[in-house]
XYZ file of C-alpha atoms in Angstrom:
433
model
C 40.751 31.035 -5.666
C 37.027 32.559 -6.142
C 35.833 29.508 -7.833
C 37.354 27.473 -4.790
C 35.428 29.609 -2.311
C 32.069 29.192 -4.535
C 32.319 25.421 -4.301
C 33.483 25.715 -0.298
C 30.047 27.810 0.134
C 28.004 25.786 -1.632
C 29.155 22.759 0.002
C 28.406 24.321 3.528
C 25.214 25.246 2.311
C 24.025 21.892 1.744
C 25.681 20.594 4.860
C 23.482 23.059 6.419
C 20.377 21.928 4.273
C 21.018 18.411 5.107
C 21.300 18.754 8.918
C 18.502 20.957 9.164
C 16.148 18.664 6.930
C 17.501 15.271 8.903
C 17.692 16.706 12.819
C 15.601 19.953 13.096
C 12.792 20.160 10.379
C 9.445 19.127 12.210
C 8.336 15.856 10.959
C 4.581 17.298 10.724
C 5.728 20.513 8.833
C 6.313 20.195 4.838
C 9.529 21.478 3.535
C 9.378 25.145 2.667
C 11.623 24.170 -0.247
C 13.042 21.534 -2.798
C 16.463 20.134 -2.430
C 16.504 17.431 -5.157
C 20.051 16.051 -4.174
C 19.747 11.985 -3.799
C 22.548 12.124 -0.859
C 20.441 14.607 1.250
C 17.699 12.300 1.915
C 17.270 10.191 4.972
C 18.808 6.738 5.017
C 16.401 4.109 4.466
C 16.790 0.513 3.447
C 14.993 -1.387 0.851
C 12.742 -4.380 2.021
C 13.175 -7.961 0.238
C 11.705 -11.377 0.652
C 13.475 -14.185 2.001
C 10.951 -17.104 1.666
C 8.275 -16.677 3.586
C 9.075 -13.603 5.276
C 10.107 -9.740 4.608
C 13.409 -8.689 5.072
C 15.596 -5.495 5.879
C 18.075 -6.100 2.628
C 20.638 -3.962 4.580
C 20.670 -6.141 7.732
C 18.952 -9.650 7.071
C 16.433 -9.263 9.782
C 12.698 -10.137 9.674
C 10.306 -7.566 9.217
C 6.753 -7.795 10.478
C 4.928 -4.547 10.788
C 1.630 -2.703 11.403
C 0.153 -0.147 8.512
C -2.748 1.581 7.084
C -4.389 2.905 3.938
C -4.864 6.321 3.005
C -5.957 5.842 -0.610
C -6.414 9.906 -0.916
C -2.715 11.174 -0.249
C -2.189 12.039 -3.971
C -5.203 13.532 -4.680
C -5.392 15.456 -0.857
C -4.278 18.806 -2.413
C -2.478 20.251 1.007
C 1.055 18.873 1.724
C 0.142 19.801 5.327
C -2.641 16.782 5.128
C -0.175 14.487 3.889
C 2.553 15.328 6.215
C 0.095 15.333 8.889
C -1.374 11.956 7.991
C 1.997 10.048 7.842
C 3.482 11.798 10.899
C 0.374 10.412 12.857
C 0.787 6.805 11.584
C 4.206 6.815 12.367
C 3.359 8.414 15.935
C 1.287 5.165 16.285
C 4.642 2.916 15.282
C 3.295 2.064 12.150
C 5.838 1.473 9.263
C 3.646 0.978 6.049
C 1.234 2.770 4.269
C -0.684 1.686 1.104
C -2.457 4.635 -1.059
C -3.315 4.965 -4.610
C -0.393 6.202 -7.510
C -2.911 6.616 -10.018
C -5.916 9.324 -11.222
C -6.751 7.920 -14.851
C -9.017 10.756 -16.396
C -11.578 12.922 -14.764
C -11.320 16.165 -12.962
C -7.830 15.958 -11.560
C -6.143 13.348 -13.434
C -2.410 12.160 -13.151
C -2.993 10.537 -16.434
C -5.112 12.626 -18.702
C -5.074 10.275 -21.545
C -2.836 7.401 -22.583
C 0.695 8.648 -22.708
C -0.245 12.245 -21.371
C 0.661 13.155 -18.095
C -0.344 16.168 -15.363
C 2.858 17.134 -14.056
C 1.363 19.194 -11.499
C -0.062 16.213 -10.286
C 2.995 13.789 -10.644
C 4.672 16.533 -8.314
C 2.031 15.764 -5.849
C 3.031 12.097 -6.184
C 6.491 13.030 -5.813
C 5.721 14.893 -2.357
C 4.093 11.799 -1.242
C 7.011 9.733 -1.822
C 9.584 12.012 -0.421
C 7.346 12.997 2.945
C 6.822 9.315 3.358
C 10.774 8.793 3.440
C 11.293 11.962 5.588
C 8.807 10.306 8.241
C 10.166 7.044 8.053
C 7.191 5.301 6.162
C 7.252 3.090 3.735
C 4.654 2.969 0.417
C 2.557 0.256 -1.336
C 1.605 1.964 -4.387
C -1.384 0.676 -6.257
C -1.352 1.650 -9.936
C -4.716 1.032 -11.493
C -8.244 0.525 -10.004
C -10.582 -2.287 -10.475
C -13.460 0.060 -9.759
C -14.520 3.101 -11.602
C -13.170 5.785 -8.741
C -10.148 7.646 -9.966
C -10.732 6.353 -13.621
C -10.100 2.504 -13.228
C -10.297 -0.277 -15.728
C -13.182 1.448 -17.085
C -11.345 4.561 -18.255
C -8.691 2.356 -19.814
C -11.377 0.766 -22.065
C -13.148 4.161 -22.711
C -9.579 5.210 -23.903
C -9.451 2.523 -26.264
C -13.069 2.849 -27.729
C -12.548 6.857 -28.321
C -9.287 5.593 -30.354
C -11.029 3.500 -32.744
C -10.216 0.165 -31.099
C -12.639 -2.883 -31.575
C -13.226 -3.316 -27.976
C -16.279 -5.489 -26.216
C -18.554 -3.704 -23.549
C -17.320 -6.054 -20.853
C -14.591 -4.469 -18.858
C -12.518 -7.876 -18.788
C -10.935 -6.500 -22.191
C -8.714 -4.738 -19.781
C -7.001 -7.841 -19.007
C -6.424 -8.932 -22.858
C -6.760 -6.385 -25.412
C -3.334 -5.572 -26.711
C -3.947 -1.748 -27.274
C -5.422 -1.414 -23.612
C -2.013 -3.321 -22.176
C 0.139 -1.072 -23.930
C -1.507 1.814 -22.378
C -1.203 0.246 -18.904
C 2.471 -1.213 -19.414
C 3.386 2.821 -21.138
C 1.654 4.118 -17.472
C 4.011 1.375 -15.697
C 7.388 2.684 -17.430
C 6.386 6.221 -16.947
C 5.889 5.849 -13.161
C 8.545 3.278 -12.425
C 11.284 5.470 -14.085
C 10.355 8.823 -12.798
C 12.832 11.357 -11.173
C 11.371 12.615 -8.017
C 11.333 16.457 -8.320
C 11.821 16.673 -4.459
C 14.491 14.133 -3.808
C 15.881 13.674 -7.249
C 15.989 10.011 -7.005
C 14.240 7.624 -9.446
C 11.262 5.828 -8.270
C 12.909 2.267 -8.917
C 15.912 3.714 -6.533
C 13.561 4.709 -3.761
C 13.626 2.859 -0.654
C 10.559 4.446 0.847
C 8.520 2.574 -1.961
C 7.972 -0.754 -0.415
C 6.054 -2.294 -3.455
C 4.474 -1.706 -6.441
C 0.663 -3.274 -6.673
C -0.901 -4.211 -9.679
C -4.521 -3.258 -9.175
C -6.630 -2.683 -6.381
C -9.017 -5.616 -6.076
C -9.040 -7.255 -9.623
C -12.067 -8.756 -10.703
C -13.946 -9.689 -13.946
C -17.498 -9.968 -15.278
C -17.339 -13.555 -16.802
C -15.455 -16.400 -14.978
C -14.356 -17.483 -18.338
C -12.041 -14.431 -18.099
C -10.020 -16.208 -15.104
C -7.122 -17.307 -17.160
C -7.225 -13.776 -18.848
C -6.505 -12.344 -15.439
C -4.029 -14.901 -14.302
C -1.889 -14.027 -18.057
C -2.333 -10.344 -17.365
C -0.747 -10.748 -13.960
C 2.090 -12.441 -15.114
C 2.940 -10.276 -17.698
C 2.598 -7.096 -15.788
C 4.873 -8.424 -12.992
C 7.251 -9.646 -15.177
C 7.033 -6.197 -17.308
C 7.473 -4.082 -13.814
C 10.534 -6.530 -12.802
C 12.501 -5.478 -16.288
C 12.315 -2.173 -15.120
C 13.034 -2.153 -11.296
C 14.698 -5.135 -9.562
C 14.928 -3.290 -6.321
C 10.730 -3.439 -5.240
C 8.641 -6.061 -4.322
C 5.323 -6.456 -6.487
C 2.141 -7.690 -5.388
C -1.132 -8.420 -7.094
C -3.860 -6.312 -4.967
C -6.026 -9.532 -4.643
C -9.186 -9.689 -1.949
C -8.063 -13.383 -1.216
C -11.044 -14.959 -2.479
C -11.001 -18.525 -3.795
C -12.519 -19.919 -7.248
C -13.876 -23.116 -8.198
C -10.126 -24.062 -9.392
C -9.535 -24.507 -5.507
C -12.750 -26.244 -4.443
C -11.623 -27.794 -1.321
C -11.326 -23.873 -0.253
C -14.985 -22.350 -0.868
C -16.276 -23.043 2.053
C -13.503 -20.052 3.220
C -15.356 -17.751 1.158
C -17.883 -15.145 2.488
C -20.406 -16.639 0.105
C -20.845 -18.399 -3.228
C -20.729 -15.056 -5.049
C -16.745 -14.728 -3.968
C -15.963 -17.678 -6.405
C -17.587 -15.907 -9.612
C -15.235 -13.421 -9.736
C -12.359 -14.867 -11.324
C -10.015 -14.049 -8.670
C -8.215 -17.088 -7.515
C -6.079 -16.387 -4.156
C -3.570 -19.234 -4.954
C -3.163 -19.385 -8.443
C -2.703 -15.663 -8.743
C -0.260 -15.458 -5.898
C 1.550 -18.340 -7.057
C 2.942 -16.235 -10.538
C 6.606 -16.486 -9.975
C 7.185 -12.517 -10.183
C 4.567 -11.802 -7.587
C 6.490 -11.427 -4.416
C 4.196 -11.747 -1.567
C -0.067 -12.361 -1.586
C -2.094 -9.802 -0.404
C -5.606 -10.169 1.014
C -8.457 -8.001 2.184
C -11.171 -8.343 5.068
C -14.637 -6.869 5.103
C -16.797 -9.090 7.282
C -19.261 -5.997 7.576
C -20.064 -5.509 3.924
C -19.168 -9.158 2.938
C -21.655 -11.054 5.439
C -23.893 -8.140 6.258
C -26.413 -9.763 7.930
C -24.089 -11.724 10.431
C -24.195 -11.496 13.993
C -21.036 -10.469 15.756
C -20.460 -13.956 16.941
C -20.775 -14.945 13.157
C -18.312 -12.285 11.773
C -15.637 -13.383 14.547
C -16.131 -16.992 13.587
C -15.557 -15.949 9.502
C -12.885 -13.979 10.170
C -10.807 -16.077 12.159
C -11.263 -18.615 9.452
C -10.441 -16.223 6.579
C -7.193 -15.385 8.172
C -6.058 -18.687 9.288
C -6.599 -20.138 5.910
C -4.508 -17.384 4.038
C -1.631 -17.402 6.362
C -1.743 -21.219 6.196
C -1.905 -21.571 2.332
C 0.988 -18.664 2.175
C 2.874 -20.580 4.873
C 2.676 -23.957 2.929
C 1.202 -23.628 -0.723
C 2.769 -20.635 -1.824
C 5.758 -20.397 0.398
C 5.761 -16.302 0.269
C 4.398 -13.715 2.786
C 0.713 -12.680 2.940
C -0.469 -9.102 3.988
C -3.616 -8.380 4.967
C -3.617 -4.884 2.832
C -7.034 -3.742 3.542
C -9.028 -4.636 7.262
C -12.186 -2.502 7.563
C -15.039 -2.401 9.641
C -17.923 0.133 10.439
C -18.378 -1.231 13.828
C -20.596 1.652 15.226
C -22.427 -0.739 17.562
C -20.666 -1.606 20.928
C -20.496 -4.897 22.704
C -20.290 -4.707 26.546
C -18.355 -1.274 26.295
C -16.326 -2.443 23.298
C -16.647 -1.437 19.583
C -17.069 -4.219 17.120
C -14.532 -2.613 14.993
C -11.523 -3.428 18.118
C -13.256 -6.837 18.244
C -12.772 -7.513 14.482
C -9.369 -5.737 14.160
C -7.964 -7.281 17.190
C -8.667 -11.051 15.513
C -6.485 -10.343 12.605
C -3.726 -8.669 14.655
C -3.537 -11.543 17.164
C -3.043 -13.956 14.284
C -0.197 -12.111 12.826
C 1.298 -11.554 16.038
C 1.520 -15.237 16.490
C 2.656 -15.565 13.079
C 5.397 -13.344 13.861
C 6.537 -14.899 16.787
C 7.011 -18.158 14.592
C 8.609 -16.201 12.022
C 5.643 -17.413 9.744
C 4.291 -15.833 6.547
C 1.642 -13.680 8.012
C 3.314 -10.768 7.802
C 1.363 -7.466 8.763
C -2.312 -6.060 8.310
C -3.189 -2.689 7.272
C -6.121 -1.027 8.444
C -8.714 0.727 6.193
C -8.612 3.629 6.085
C -7.291 6.310 8.168
C -7.910 10.210 7.695
C -7.052 13.659 9.292
C -9.713 15.851 10.265
C -9.434 18.140 7.062
C -10.086 15.778 4.658
C -13.159 14.240 5.534
C -14.492 14.418 1.735
C -12.397 11.405 1.517
C -14.177 9.522 4.161
C -16.333 6.328 3.213
C -18.039 3.952 5.549
C -14.971 2.433 6.943
C -12.651 5.695 7.829
C -11.767 6.915 11.167
C -9.690 9.877 12.453
C -7.667 7.438 15.214
C -7.175 9.785 17.728
C -11.080 10.441 17.782
C -11.582 7.003 18.572
C -9.486 6.333 21.607
C -9.689 2.235 22.033
C -8.959 1.808 18.354
C -5.826 4.364 18.435
C -4.453 2.080 21.291
C -5.172 -1.067 20.123
C -3.458 -0.083 16.699
C -0.401 1.237 19.020
C -0.163 -1.931 20.891
C 0.182 -3.937 17.814
C 2.605 -1.633 16.157
C 4.650 -1.890 19.827
C 4.938 -5.596 20.276
C 5.849 -6.529 16.383
C 8.650 -4.097 16.824
C 9.312 -5.513 20.253
C 9.967 -9.063 19.041
C 12.823 -8.185 16.859
C 14.169 -5.042 18.517
C 17.662 -4.162 18.509
C 19.845 -1.847 20.449
C 20.144 0.832 17.578
C 16.281 0.766 17.479
C 15.552 0.446 20.914
C 14.802 4.207 21.946
C 12.602 4.467 19.005
C 10.550 1.457 20.110
C 10.496 2.360 23.693
C 9.095 5.942 22.778
C 6.421 4.801 20.322
C 5.300 1.985 23.366
C 5.314 4.351 26.500
C 3.806 7.536 24.767
């Protein structure tokens, strides 16, 4: 009898906790305690792919979305800042955030050395994923950096050298050396199979993860390494799929065309872009890559261009990648970084807004036809207390009213295309706030 009473009280406690976390816990406030019980987590469906469209796997409905980058969530060191950023993004109607799921070596590592992990940092990533689900945001998790920031591929090469491996000085060995590939696969397995300390859910079963991104902006030093990058993409995408059949996988490309697709070279921002071993079509066509990714930085890629030239370039860049994704790749394409310094104004309008609107309009036109252009993620948003993660393209959205309204308008009109009765009240709130 006593045991039955204990189970009844436990069940009542869990029910109260579930109701509180779901309906009464303020969205901008991080939870005070962990309840790592999977069935207590808010309901959220997985996203899949049907030909050139993203779809909600629970309903089959097409998904076109607006989103943003906040690469710094793992390293924020502040749960309240993470919650605030996710809450603000959601308040602008954005449903996807791209962020780093790596920190290799260095002063605050997630991966201390190959196979050694910092549990405290892993719990920070647990919180980011848990809180994203609580806020109704899905995450694109990038798994290693091409650049040296937060370790990157250079750290993997250094680890191999320190272990006595015969590694060339070229960073391209990251894509081919068997020991380095083993290090990276071990990291993939560790992260994909991890159980979240906040939710009790394995990452491979977590619908708040939209997709895995193999690398942020893969490039190589020598063009002769281009086949190595393509083989690496195929090997690592296939490996993830053996661990996780629930999530989408993308490469993390900038979208440059190489000499292998000479008829597209004129779309590149300059001759230099064809010498980086990255080939948008060939790399994105790999079987286990579910959608293509593209970046857009007209301010830094064509720095001496005037606004009219940037507009012309960006329009062609976006159109070309949507068309190639629609007709050649037959996969969705996501413009996963769209950045602009855009301090100057033209007739009272910020350059950033002019360039961002070009991308947004072309995504919207694609969405109206249920085409391959599926979304754009602005680079990058921060909150006031996270200014140490600023770069030349960062902004606190609400401090820039015109950009804030532009983001919100894009979110709203994409959702209105496919609104239904069950989602109507939320859409109305986002569109009229």
